Amino acid sequence: MYAAAGMIVGIYLILGFLSRKETAVETEQKILIPFLRMGMFLYKRACIQRLPLFSNRQVAKDLERLHPGENVERLCAQYYVKKLGLSLLLFLVGTLLGAALYAKEQNERILDNFGSVARGSYRETAKELEVGASIEAAEVEQTFHIRVGAQMLTKEQANEIYASFREELMKAIVGKNSSLQEVTEDLNLVECLDEYPFSVEWKSGRPELVSSTGSVTEVEESSEVILSAVVSYENMEWQEEISVRLTPPVLSPEEQLHKELEELLVLSEQADRRQEVWTLPGSWNGQQIVWTQIVEDNSILLWGAVFAVAVLIYFLADKDLHDKLESRKQRMKRDYPDLVQKLVLYLGAGMTVRGAFTKIAGEYEQSKSKGKPESFVYEEMLYTCRELQAGISEGAAYEHFGRRTGLQEYIRLSTLLQQNLKKGNSTLLVRLREEADKSSLERIQSSRKLGEEAVTKLLVPMVMMLLVVMVMIMLPAFSSTTM
């Protein structure tokens, strides 16, 4: 993990050095500036190689329609550089977080390569860890949860808390059973309890039925077993005899091996309690045991998840851009009847088509300067007026207007205006009035359709609310009937 993270950070440093002279895309977030420079550096190389990730024709068309009159190549460059910069930032953050998580999990390891565990002083709490055992002759690797006890305390303190310890011990050994008189699963014959400085050694009156670790063997009928507990603390001991009645399960070969290794661990830990370092057993039945601590490593998962998010964001950005274009089309469709009605009004008052266009665009520009929201349709009209002022012919300007909108309604309107210029169509006003009536009817139908869709979407929440109301009504009725 460290090698991979170091290699990635090294690549970022090289990219940062190579892209230091690149001009970053304008952004309010200063943290993105170095990554935008890297993105610009990579984009220039990608464009040379003509990679498909940076040459989507649909993206270019959407950007051209969203920003009419601007350079398409420059818009595409800014768009892809921003996407690439954000993805680079996310991937670097994910790499650093993954490396930090990996370092944290490695620092939690207390079992060294020689099978030794460092104890804490008696003032510290006990340590718990998960280890795996592999033996050459065994085909299955065993897993254990072991407890590394703290150093012992003095005798005087032990006498004061033994009574409380005994009560907690009786509760603990029950394990998953309902009581000691109805034992159906292994007993939890603990060696020690948290917050108590005692160690317990267990002996069974019938080892063939109950082992000293709490494991049981199968019996044909209920049997009573006396367990002897020797509670010790330094030179002090307390004797306890506990009667249990159980029906234990049959142990499989793997479970038997697990039990024997667990007993070996218990005996080794008890025999080594006075040492600062506990060396786990090195052999079993003459065969070497290799101990490894099992630590959950989620760094790779986090790294992969962040990488997937970064890639997902990069590709979903195209969909967001297309959604913006669709939203623009819907707003332009809603504004179409108003535009046609204004043209009918001004043309009916005797103004020319160019004059009406200029008048409508001028009114919109004044309202926008006063803080009113922008409108895509009137922005296109402003752009058309600037084309006319730049010397473009009136027919070509109207044709450009319809083509930039990309909507059938505006293309039809631009065609009417061009025909009026070429043929002197005297019925233009009549045709525009028909277009205004038709567009108004279409807007009403579109609004009705949106309303029907909204009702369908609200159906599920309404049913859920109905169920809640029914429960509120029926619950008191059932309660009164029961009483």
Short mmCIF file of C-alpha atoms in Angstrom, two decimals:
data_model
loop_
_atom_site.label_atom_id
_atom_site.label_comp_id
_atom_site.label_asym_id
_atom_site.label_seq_id
_atom_site.Cartn_x
_atom_site.Cartn_y
_atom_site.Cartn_z
CA MET A 1 0.00 0.00 0.00
CA TYR A 2 2.82 2.39 0.90
CA ALA A 3 4.61 1.67 -2.37
CA ALA A 4 1.47 2.30 -4.44
CA ALA A 5 0.63 5.50 -2.56
CA GLY A 6 4.23 6.72 -2.85
CA MET A 7 4.28 6.02 -6.57
CA ILE A 8 1.00 7.91 -7.07
CA VAL A 9 2.20 10.89 -5.02
CA GLY A 10 5.43 10.85 -7.04
CA ILE A 11 3.44 10.95 -10.28
CA TYR A 12 1.44 13.91 -8.94
CA LEU A 13 4.66 15.73 -8.01
CA ILE A 14 6.07 15.17 -11.49
CA LEU A 15 2.82 16.37 -13.06
CA GLY A 16 2.84 19.40 -10.79
CA PHE A 17 6.39 20.27 -11.83
CA LEU A 18 5.70 19.78 -15.55
CA SER A 19 2.48 21.80 -15.41
CA ARG A 20 3.80 24.68 -13.29
CA LYS A 21 3.79 27.08 -16.27
CA GLU A 22 0.31 26.14 -17.48
CA THR A 23 -2.50 28.68 -17.18
CA ALA A 24 -5.20 27.38 -14.85
CA VAL A 25 -8.90 27.68 -15.67
CA GLU A 26 -10.61 30.40 -13.65
CA THR A 27 -12.09 29.09 -10.40
CA GLU A 28 -13.07 30.43 -6.99
CA GLN A 29 -11.61 27.40 -5.20
CA LYS A 30 -7.88 27.97 -4.84
CA ILE A 31 -7.22 24.37 -3.86
CA LEU A 32 -8.20 23.31 -7.40
CA ILE A 33 -5.67 25.57 -9.15
CA PRO A 34 -2.67 23.14 -9.15
CA PHE A 35 -4.92 20.27 -10.24
CA LEU A 36 -6.43 22.40 -13.01
CA ARG A 37 -2.91 23.09 -14.22
CA MET A 38 -2.23 19.37 -14.25
CA GLY A 39 -5.50 18.88 -16.09
CA MET A 40 -4.52 21.48 -18.70
CA PHE A 41 -1.16 19.78 -19.16
CA LEU A 42 -2.78 16.36 -19.64
CA TYR A 43 -5.54 17.75 -21.87
CA LYS A 44 -3.07 19.25 -24.31
CA ARG A 45 -1.29 15.91 -24.60
CA ALA A 46 -4.58 14.05 -24.84
CA CYS A 47 -5.78 16.30 -27.65
CA ILE A 48 -2.58 15.58 -29.55
CA GLN A 49 -3.21 11.86 -29.20
CA ARG A 50 -6.94 12.33 -29.99
CA LEU A 51 -8.17 10.32 -27.05
CA PRO A 52 -11.95 9.64 -27.15
CA LEU A 53 -12.34 10.70 -23.50
CA PHE A 54 -11.66 14.29 -24.52
CA SER A 55 -13.44 14.51 -27.87
CA ASN A 56 -17.15 13.86 -27.32
CA ARG A 57 -19.12 15.50 -30.15
CA GLN A 58 -22.31 15.67 -28.10
CA VAL A 59 -20.49 17.61 -25.40
CA ALA A 60 -19.21 20.09 -27.98
CA LYS A 61 -22.74 20.58 -29.38
CA ASP A 62 -24.21 21.09 -25.89
CA LEU A 63 -21.55 23.65 -24.96
CA GLU A 64 -22.06 25.50 -28.23
CA ARG A 65 -25.81 25.79 -27.58
CA LEU A 66 -25.37 26.79 -23.96
CA HIS A 67 -22.79 29.47 -24.83
CA PRO A 68 -23.70 30.85 -28.28
CA GLY A 69 -21.06 32.94 -29.99
CA GLU A 70 -18.16 31.69 -27.90
CA ASN A 71 -15.24 29.64 -29.15
CA VAL A 72 -16.23 25.97 -28.99
CA GLU A 73 -12.67 24.68 -28.70
CA ARG A 74 -11.99 26.95 -25.74
CA LEU A 75 -15.26 25.91 -24.06
CA CYS A 76 -14.41 22.22 -24.53
CA ALA A 77 -10.93 22.77 -23.14
CA GLN A 78 -12.26 24.52 -20.02
CA TYR A 79 -14.93 21.85 -19.54
CA TYR A 80 -12.60 18.86 -19.80
CA VAL A 81 -9.86 20.54 -17.75
CA LYS A 82 -12.30 21.20 -14.88
CA LYS A 83 -13.52 17.59 -14.96
CA LEU A 84 -10.00 16.23 -15.09
CA GLY A 85 -8.79 18.53 -12.31
CA LEU A 86 -11.62 17.53 -9.98
CA SER A 87 -11.01 13.83 -10.68
CA LEU A 88 -7.28 14.24 -9.99
CA LEU A 89 -8.02 15.96 -6.68
CA LEU A 90 -10.45 13.25 -5.58
CA PHE A 91 -8.07 10.46 -6.54
CA LEU A 92 -5.17 12.04 -4.62
CA VAL A 93 -7.32 12.60 -1.53
CA GLY A 94 -8.52 8.99 -1.71
CA THR A 95 -4.96 7.74 -2.02
CA LEU A 96 -3.80 9.75 1.00
CA LEU A 97 -6.80 8.65 3.07
CA GLY A 98 -6.21 5.02 2.08
CA ALA A 99 -2.54 5.27 3.09
CA ALA A 100 -3.48 6.91 6.40
CA LEU A 101 -6.03 4.19 7.14
CA TYR A 102 -3.48 1.52 6.26
CA ALA A 103 -0.90 3.14 8.59
CA LYS A 104 -3.45 3.31 11.41
CA GLU A 105 -4.33 -0.35 11.04
CA GLN A 106 -0.65 -1.34 10.94
CA ASN A 107 0.04 0.65 14.12
CA GLU A 108 -2.58 -1.44 15.90
CA ARG A 109 -0.43 -4.55 15.49
CA ILE A 110 1.16 -5.60 18.77
CA LEU A 111 2.28 -9.09 17.71
CA ASP A 112 5.81 -9.01 16.28
CA ASN A 113 7.39 -11.39 13.80
CA PHE A 114 8.87 -13.51 16.61
CA GLY A 115 5.45 -14.32 18.13
CA SER A 116 5.86 -11.87 21.04
CA VAL A 117 3.24 -9.52 22.50
CA ALA A 118 4.23 -6.51 24.60
CA ARG A 119 2.28 -6.36 27.87
CA GLY A 120 1.10 -3.17 29.48
CA SER A 121 1.74 -2.31 33.09
CA TYR A 122 -0.79 -3.35 35.73
CA ARG A 123 -2.33 0.10 35.53
CA GLU A 124 -3.30 -0.41 31.90
CA THR A 125 -6.27 -2.35 30.60
CA ALA A 126 -5.96 -5.74 28.98
CA LYS A 127 -5.34 -5.99 25.25
CA GLU A 128 -7.36 -8.10 22.85
CA LEU A 129 -6.29 -9.17 19.39
CA GLU A 130 -7.17 -11.68 16.72
CA VAL A 131 -4.46 -14.09 15.56
CA GLY A 132 -4.25 -16.88 13.05
CA ALA A 133 -2.37 -20.13 13.52
CA SER A 134 -1.01 -22.24 10.67
CA ILE A 135 0.66 -25.63 11.16
CA GLU A 136 2.57 -27.46 8.48
CA ALA A 137 0.60 -30.72 8.80
CA ALA A 138 -2.79 -29.02 9.24
CA GLU A 139 -4.74 -28.09 6.14
CA VAL A 140 -6.99 -25.49 7.83
CA GLU A 141 -5.70 -22.28 9.38
CA GLN A 142 -7.18 -21.59 12.83
CA THR A 143 -8.32 -18.19 14.08
CA PHE A 144 -8.30 -17.09 17.72
CA HIS A 145 -9.31 -14.08 19.77
CA ILE A 146 -6.76 -13.81 22.59
CA ARG A 147 -6.53 -11.53 25.58
CA VAL A 148 -3.20 -10.20 26.82
CA GLY A 149 -3.62 -9.53 30.52
CA ALA A 150 -1.98 -6.69 32.40
CA GLN A 151 0.60 -7.14 35.20
CA MET A 152 -0.59 -8.27 38.62
CA LEU A 153 -1.49 -6.01 41.56
CA THR A 154 -1.01 -6.52 45.32
CA LYS A 155 -2.84 -8.90 47.71
CA GLU A 156 -4.51 -6.19 49.83
CA GLN A 157 -6.56 -4.82 46.93
CA ALA A 158 -7.78 -8.27 45.89
CA ASN A 159 -9.60 -9.06 49.17
CA GLU A 160 -11.83 -5.98 48.86
CA ILE A 161 -13.33 -6.74 45.45
CA TYR A 162 -13.53 -10.55 45.38
CA ALA A 163 -17.25 -10.70 46.39
CA SER A 164 -18.25 -8.49 43.49
CA PHE A 165 -15.98 -10.45 41.17
CA ARG A 166 -17.71 -13.74 42.17
CA GLU A 167 -21.16 -12.40 41.23
CA GLU A 168 -19.92 -11.19 37.85
CA LEU A 169 -18.11 -14.49 37.27
CA MET A 170 -21.31 -16.52 37.81
CA LYS A 171 -23.09 -14.35 35.24
CA ALA A 172 -20.24 -14.58 32.75
CA ILE A 173 -19.82 -18.35 32.64
CA VAL A 174 -23.44 -18.86 31.57
CA GLY A 175 -22.49 -17.67 28.09
CA LYS A 176 -25.29 -18.10 25.57
CA ASN A 177 -27.26 -20.45 27.81
CA SER A 178 -30.38 -19.44 29.73
CA SER A 179 -28.99 -20.70 33.05
CA LEU A 180 -26.44 -23.12 34.47
CA GLN A 181 -29.17 -25.72 34.93
CA GLU A 182 -30.15 -25.66 31.25
CA VAL A 183 -26.86 -25.68 29.39
CA THR A 184 -27.13 -26.41 25.67
CA GLU A 185 -24.03 -24.63 24.39
CA ASP A 186 -20.43 -24.25 25.47
CA LEU A 187 -19.84 -22.48 28.77
CA ASN A 188 -17.89 -19.28 28.85
CA LEU A 189 -15.26 -20.31 31.37
CA VAL A 190 -13.41 -17.02 31.36
CA GLU A 191 -9.92 -16.71 32.67
CA CYS A 192 -10.44 -13.13 33.82
CA LEU A 193 -12.98 -10.31 33.78
CA ASP A 194 -12.54 -6.71 32.79
CA GLU A 195 -11.90 -4.29 35.65
CA TYR A 196 -10.96 -7.19 37.96
CA PRO A 197 -7.36 -8.29 38.64
CA PHE A 198 -8.18 -11.98 39.13
CA SER A 199 -7.31 -15.01 37.02
CA VAL A 200 -9.38 -18.17 37.07
CA GLU A 201 -8.30 -21.76 36.51
CA TRP A 202 -11.06 -24.24 35.80
CA LYS A 203 -11.16 -27.94 36.57
CA SER A 204 -13.97 -30.30 35.66
CA GLY A 205 -15.23 -33.16 37.82
CA ARG A 206 -15.98 -35.06 34.64
CA PRO A 207 -13.42 -34.07 32.02
CA GLU A 208 -14.91 -36.54 29.54
CA LEU A 209 -18.05 -34.36 29.48
CA VAL A 210 -16.80 -30.86 30.21
CA SER A 211 -13.28 -29.67 29.58
CA SER A 212 -11.51 -27.00 31.55
CA THR A 213 -12.15 -24.51 28.78
CA GLY A 214 -15.95 -25.01 28.81
CA SER A 215 -16.21 -27.29 25.78
CA VAL A 216 -18.57 -30.23 26.14
CA THR A 217 -19.05 -33.65 24.57
CA GLU A 218 -22.31 -35.27 23.63
CA VAL A 219 -24.25 -37.29 26.22
CA GLU A 220 -27.38 -39.35 25.77
CA GLU A 221 -29.20 -37.78 28.71
CA SER A 222 -28.85 -34.81 31.00
CA SER A 223 -25.83 -35.04 33.24
CA GLU A 224 -24.63 -33.02 36.19
CA VAL A 225 -21.04 -31.86 36.29
CA ILE A 226 -19.19 -30.11 39.11
CA LEU A 227 -16.80 -27.41 37.93
CA SER A 228 -14.05 -26.28 40.27
CA ALA A 229 -12.76 -22.77 39.89
CA VAL A 230 -9.48 -21.69 41.44
CA VAL A 231 -9.49 -17.92 41.58
CA SER A 232 -6.00 -16.61 42.14
CA TYR A 233 -4.28 -13.34 42.54
CA GLU A 234 -0.58 -13.57 43.27
CA ASN A 235 -0.34 -15.75 46.43
CA MET A 236 -4.09 -15.67 47.23
CA GLU A 237 -6.59 -18.29 46.13
CA TRP A 238 -10.36 -18.85 46.39
CA GLN A 239 -12.05 -22.16 45.73
CA GLU A 240 -15.49 -22.31 44.08
CA GLU A 241 -17.56 -25.36 43.12
CA ILE A 242 -20.31 -24.83 40.56
CA SER A 243 -22.92 -27.40 39.57
CA VAL A 244 -24.07 -27.37 35.94
CA ARG A 245 -26.44 -29.57 33.93
CA LEU A 246 -25.74 -29.75 30.21
CA THR A 247 -26.17 -31.50 26.88
CA PRO A 248 -23.05 -30.57 24.90
CA PRO A 249 -22.60 -30.84 21.11
CA VAL A 250 -20.29 -33.18 19.21
CA LEU A 251 -16.92 -31.69 18.34
CA SER A 252 -15.66 -32.00 14.77
CA PRO A 253 -11.95 -32.65 14.06
CA GLU A 254 -11.42 -28.99 13.26
CA GLU A 255 -13.19 -27.95 16.48
CA GLN A 256 -11.09 -30.44 18.45
CA LEU A 257 -7.91 -28.95 16.99
CA HIS A 258 -9.20 -25.49 17.79
CA LYS A 259 -9.93 -26.54 21.36
CA GLU A 260 -6.49 -28.03 21.91
CA LEU A 261 -4.73 -24.99 20.51
CA GLU A 262 -6.94 -22.73 22.62
CA GLU A 263 -6.02 -24.73 25.73
CA LEU A 264 -2.39 -24.40 24.75
CA LEU A 265 -2.82 -20.64 24.53
CA VAL A 266 -4.53 -20.48 27.91
CA LEU A 267 -1.82 -22.51 29.65
CA SER A 268 0.94 -20.52 27.98
CA GLU A 269 -0.60 -17.20 28.96
CA GLN A 270 -1.09 -18.27 32.58
CA ALA A 271 2.45 -19.57 32.88
CA ASP A 272 3.89 -16.37 31.46
CA ARG A 273 1.87 -13.81 33.42
CA ARG A 274 4.83 -12.40 35.35
CA GLN A 275 6.80 -11.56 32.21
CA GLU A 276 6.56 -8.26 30.36
CA VAL A 277 6.44 -10.09 27.03
CA TRP A 278 4.29 -13.15 26.35
CA THR A 279 5.72 -15.50 23.75
CA LEU A 280 2.98 -17.55 22.16
CA PRO A 281 3.44 -21.36 21.95
CA GLY A 282 5.84 -22.28 19.18
CA SER A 283 4.87 -25.91 18.64
CA TRP A 284 1.98 -28.36 18.94
CA ASN A 285 2.54 -32.11 19.08
CA GLY A 286 6.05 -31.57 17.80
CA GLN A 287 4.92 -29.38 14.89
CA GLN A 288 5.79 -25.73 14.50
CA ILE A 289 3.07 -23.10 14.90
CA VAL A 290 3.22 -19.85 12.94
CA TRP A 291 1.19 -17.07 14.58
CA THR A 292 -0.05 -14.07 12.62
CA GLN A 293 -2.23 -11.24 13.86
CA ILE A 294 -5.43 -10.75 11.86
CA VAL A 295 -6.10 -7.05 11.24
CA GLU A 296 -8.93 -5.82 9.08
CA ASP A 297 -7.46 -3.78 6.22
CA ASN A 298 -9.99 -1.42 4.60
CA SER A 299 -7.47 0.91 2.98
CA ILE A 300 -7.66 -0.79 -0.44
CA LEU A 301 -11.47 -0.71 -0.31
CA LEU A 302 -11.49 3.01 0.50
CA TRP A 303 -8.94 3.68 -2.21
CA GLY A 304 -10.94 1.76 -4.78
CA ALA A 305 -14.20 3.44 -3.75
CA VAL A 306 -12.73 6.94 -4.10
CA PHE A 307 -11.23 5.99 -7.47
CA ALA A 308 -14.63 4.74 -8.62
CA VAL A 309 -16.29 7.96 -7.42
CA ALA A 310 -13.70 10.06 -9.24
CA VAL A 311 -14.26 8.14 -12.48
CA LEU A 312 -18.03 8.27 -12.00
CA ILE A 313 -17.99 12.03 -11.47
CA TYR A 314 -15.90 12.47 -14.61
CA PHE A 315 -18.33 10.57 -16.81
CA LEU A 316 -21.51 11.86 -15.14
CA ALA A 317 -20.44 15.43 -15.82
CA ASP A 318 -21.39 14.90 -19.47
CA LYS A 319 -24.88 13.87 -18.41
CA ASP A 320 -25.19 16.97 -16.21
CA LEU A 321 -24.17 19.12 -19.15
CA HIS A 322 -26.78 17.47 -21.36
CA ASP A 323 -29.42 17.92 -18.63
CA LYS A 324 -28.62 21.63 -18.54
CA LEU A 325 -29.18 21.78 -22.28
CA GLU A 326 -32.51 19.97 -21.95
CA SER A 327 -33.55 22.37 -19.19
CA ARG A 328 -32.61 25.25 -21.49
CA LYS A 329 -34.79 23.80 -24.25
CA GLN A 330 -37.77 23.44 -21.91
CA ARG A 331 -37.46 27.04 -20.73
CA MET A 332 -37.19 28.26 -24.32
CA LYS A 333 -40.31 26.29 -25.24
CA ARG A 334 -42.22 27.97 -22.39
CA ASP A 335 -41.04 31.43 -23.54
CA TYR A 336 -41.95 30.86 -27.19
CA PRO A 337 -45.64 31.97 -26.99
CA ASP A 338 -44.67 35.21 -25.22
CA LEU A 339 -42.06 36.01 -27.87
CA VAL A 340 -44.46 35.41 -30.76
CA GLN A 341 -47.17 37.53 -29.10
CA LYS A 342 -44.71 40.41 -28.66
CA LEU A 343 -43.73 40.17 -32.33
CA VAL A 344 -47.41 40.22 -33.32
CA LEU A 345 -47.97 43.28 -31.11
CA TYR A 346 -45.07 45.30 -32.52
CA LEU A 347 -45.58 44.23 -36.13
CA GLY A 348 -49.28 45.08 -35.81
CA ALA A 349 -48.26 48.56 -34.61
CA GLY A 350 -46.37 49.11 -37.87
CA MET A 351 -42.81 48.24 -36.86
CA THR A 352 -40.48 46.26 -39.11
CA VAL A 353 -39.27 42.80 -38.16
CA ARG A 354 -35.80 44.15 -37.41
CA GLY A 355 -37.23 46.97 -35.35
CA ALA A 356 -39.43 44.57 -33.39
CA PHE A 357 -36.44 42.31 -32.73
CA THR A 358 -34.35 45.23 -31.55
CA LYS A 359 -37.19 46.60 -29.39
CA ILE A 360 -37.80 43.24 -27.62
CA ALA A 361 -34.09 42.64 -27.06
CA GLY A 362 -33.60 46.18 -25.73
CA GLU A 363 -36.45 45.84 -23.23
CA TYR A 364 -34.99 42.54 -22.00
CA GLU A 365 -31.52 44.09 -21.62
CA GLN A 366 -32.92 46.91 -19.50
CA SER A 367 -34.89 44.52 -17.26
CA LYS A 368 -31.82 42.33 -16.81
CA SER A 369 -29.76 45.31 -15.71
CA LYS A 370 -32.36 45.91 -12.97
CA GLY A 371 -31.81 42.45 -11.52
CA LYS A 372 -34.43 40.34 -13.27
CA PRO A 373 -33.46 36.73 -14.15
CA GLU A 374 -31.91 35.84 -17.47
CA SER A 375 -33.84 34.22 -20.30
CA PHE A 376 -32.20 31.99 -22.89
CA VAL A 377 -34.54 33.12 -25.69
CA TYR A 378 -33.91 36.82 -25.20
CA GLU A 379 -30.18 36.19 -24.83
CA GLU A 380 -30.31 34.63 -28.29
CA MET A 381 -32.22 37.67 -29.56
CA LEU A 382 -29.53 39.97 -28.11
CA TYR A 383 -26.92 37.91 -29.90
CA THR A 384 -28.93 38.21 -33.16
CA CYS A 385 -29.11 42.01 -32.74
CA ARG A 386 -25.33 42.16 -32.30
CA GLU A 387 -24.92 40.14 -35.50
CA LEU A 388 -27.11 42.66 -37.32
CA GLN A 389 -25.04 45.52 -35.92
CA ALA A 390 -21.86 43.73 -37.05
CA GLY A 391 -23.07 43.77 -40.66
CA ILE A 392 -24.51 40.28 -41.08
CA SER A 393 -27.52 40.21 -43.37
CA GLU A 394 -30.93 40.15 -41.76
CA GLY A 395 -31.92 36.81 -43.32
CA ALA A 396 -28.69 35.12 -42.23
CA ALA A 397 -29.10 36.49 -38.69
CA TYR A 398 -32.64 35.05 -38.43
CA GLU A 399 -31.39 31.72 -39.81
CA HIS A 400 -28.59 31.66 -37.21
CA PHE A 401 -31.16 32.46 -34.51
CA GLY A 402 -33.28 29.43 -35.32
CA ARG A 403 -30.29 27.12 -35.72
CA ARG A 404 -28.76 28.10 -32.35
CA THR A 405 -31.95 27.36 -30.46
CA GLY A 406 -32.17 23.86 -31.92
CA LEU A 407 -35.96 23.79 -31.41
CA GLN A 408 -38.53 23.20 -34.14
CA GLU A 409 -40.67 26.14 -33.01
CA TYR A 410 -37.91 28.72 -33.39
CA ILE A 411 -36.71 27.20 -36.66
CA ARG A 412 -40.25 27.58 -37.98
CA LEU A 413 -40.34 31.21 -36.79
CA SER A 414 -36.98 32.01 -38.40
CA THR A 415 -38.23 30.48 -41.67
CA LEU A 416 -41.30 32.75 -41.63
CA LEU A 417 -39.09 35.80 -41.05
CA GLN A 418 -36.73 34.82 -43.88
CA GLN A 419 -39.61 34.22 -46.29
CA ASN A 420 -40.96 37.65 -45.43
CA LEU A 421 -37.61 39.21 -46.41
CA LYS A 422 -37.21 37.26 -49.64
CA LYS A 423 -40.78 37.29 -50.99
CA GLY A 424 -42.38 40.16 -49.12
CA ASN A 425 -44.99 37.88 -47.57
CA SER A 426 -48.02 40.10 -46.79
CA THR A 427 -49.59 37.42 -44.64
CA LEU A 428 -46.73 37.40 -42.11
CA LEU A 429 -48.87 39.00 -39.39
CA VAL A 430 -51.65 36.47 -39.93
CA ARG A 431 -49.22 33.58 -39.87
CA LEU A 432 -47.64 34.90 -36.66
CA ARG A 433 -51.05 35.18 -35.01
CA GLU A 434 -51.80 31.58 -35.95
CA GLU A 435 -48.39 30.59 -34.57
CA ALA A 436 -49.14 32.44 -31.31
CA ASP A 437 -52.47 30.65 -30.90
CA LYS A 438 -50.90 27.28 -31.70
CA SER A 439 -48.00 27.78 -29.27
CA SER A 440 -50.38 28.91 -26.50
CA LEU A 441 -52.43 25.74 -26.96
CA GLU A 442 -49.27 23.63 -26.87
CA ARG A 443 -48.15 25.30 -23.65
CA ILE A 444 -51.52 24.56 -22.05
CA GLN A 445 -51.25 20.90 -23.08
CA SER A 446 -47.69 20.73 -21.78
CA SER A 447 -48.75 22.21 -18.44
CA ARG A 448 -51.59 19.69 -18.20
CA LYS A 449 -49.14 16.84 -18.90
CA LEU A 450 -46.74 18.09 -16.22
CA GLY A 451 -49.65 18.26 -13.77
CA GLU A 452 -50.63 14.67 -14.52
CA GLU A 453 -47.03 13.53 -13.98
CA ALA A 454 -46.91 15.38 -10.66
CA VAL A 455 -50.11 13.64 -9.52
CA THR A 456 -48.59 10.25 -10.41
CA LYS A 457 -45.42 11.04 -8.44
CA LEU A 458 -47.49 12.08 -5.41
CA LEU A 459 -49.48 8.84 -5.45
CA VAL A 460 -46.98 6.84 -3.35
CA PRO A 461 -46.64 9.46 -0.56
CA MET A 462 -50.43 9.84 -0.47
CA VAL A 463 -50.89 6.06 -0.04
CA MET A 464 -48.31 6.05 2.76
CA MET A 465 -50.11 8.91 4.51
CA LEU A 466 -53.39 7.03 4.11
CA LEU A 467 -51.88 3.98 5.82
CA VAL A 468 -50.66 6.14 8.71
CA VAL A 469 -54.12 7.67 9.13
CA MET A 470 -55.73 4.21 9.06
CA VAL A 471 -53.35 2.97 11.77
CA MET A 472 -54.10 6.04 13.91
CA ILE A 473 -57.83 5.38 13.57
CA MET A 474 -57.81 1.60 13.97
CA LEU A 475 -55.34 1.32 16.86
CA PRO A 476 -57.57 3.08 19.47
CA ALA A 477 -60.55 1.01 18.26
CA PHE A 478 -58.72 -2.29 18.75
CA SER A 479 -57.37 -1.11 22.11
CA SER A 480 -60.86 -0.29 23.40
CA THR A 481 -62.20 -3.64 22.13
CA THR A 482 -59.44 -5.56 23.93
CA MET A 483 -60.16 -3.73 27.17
#
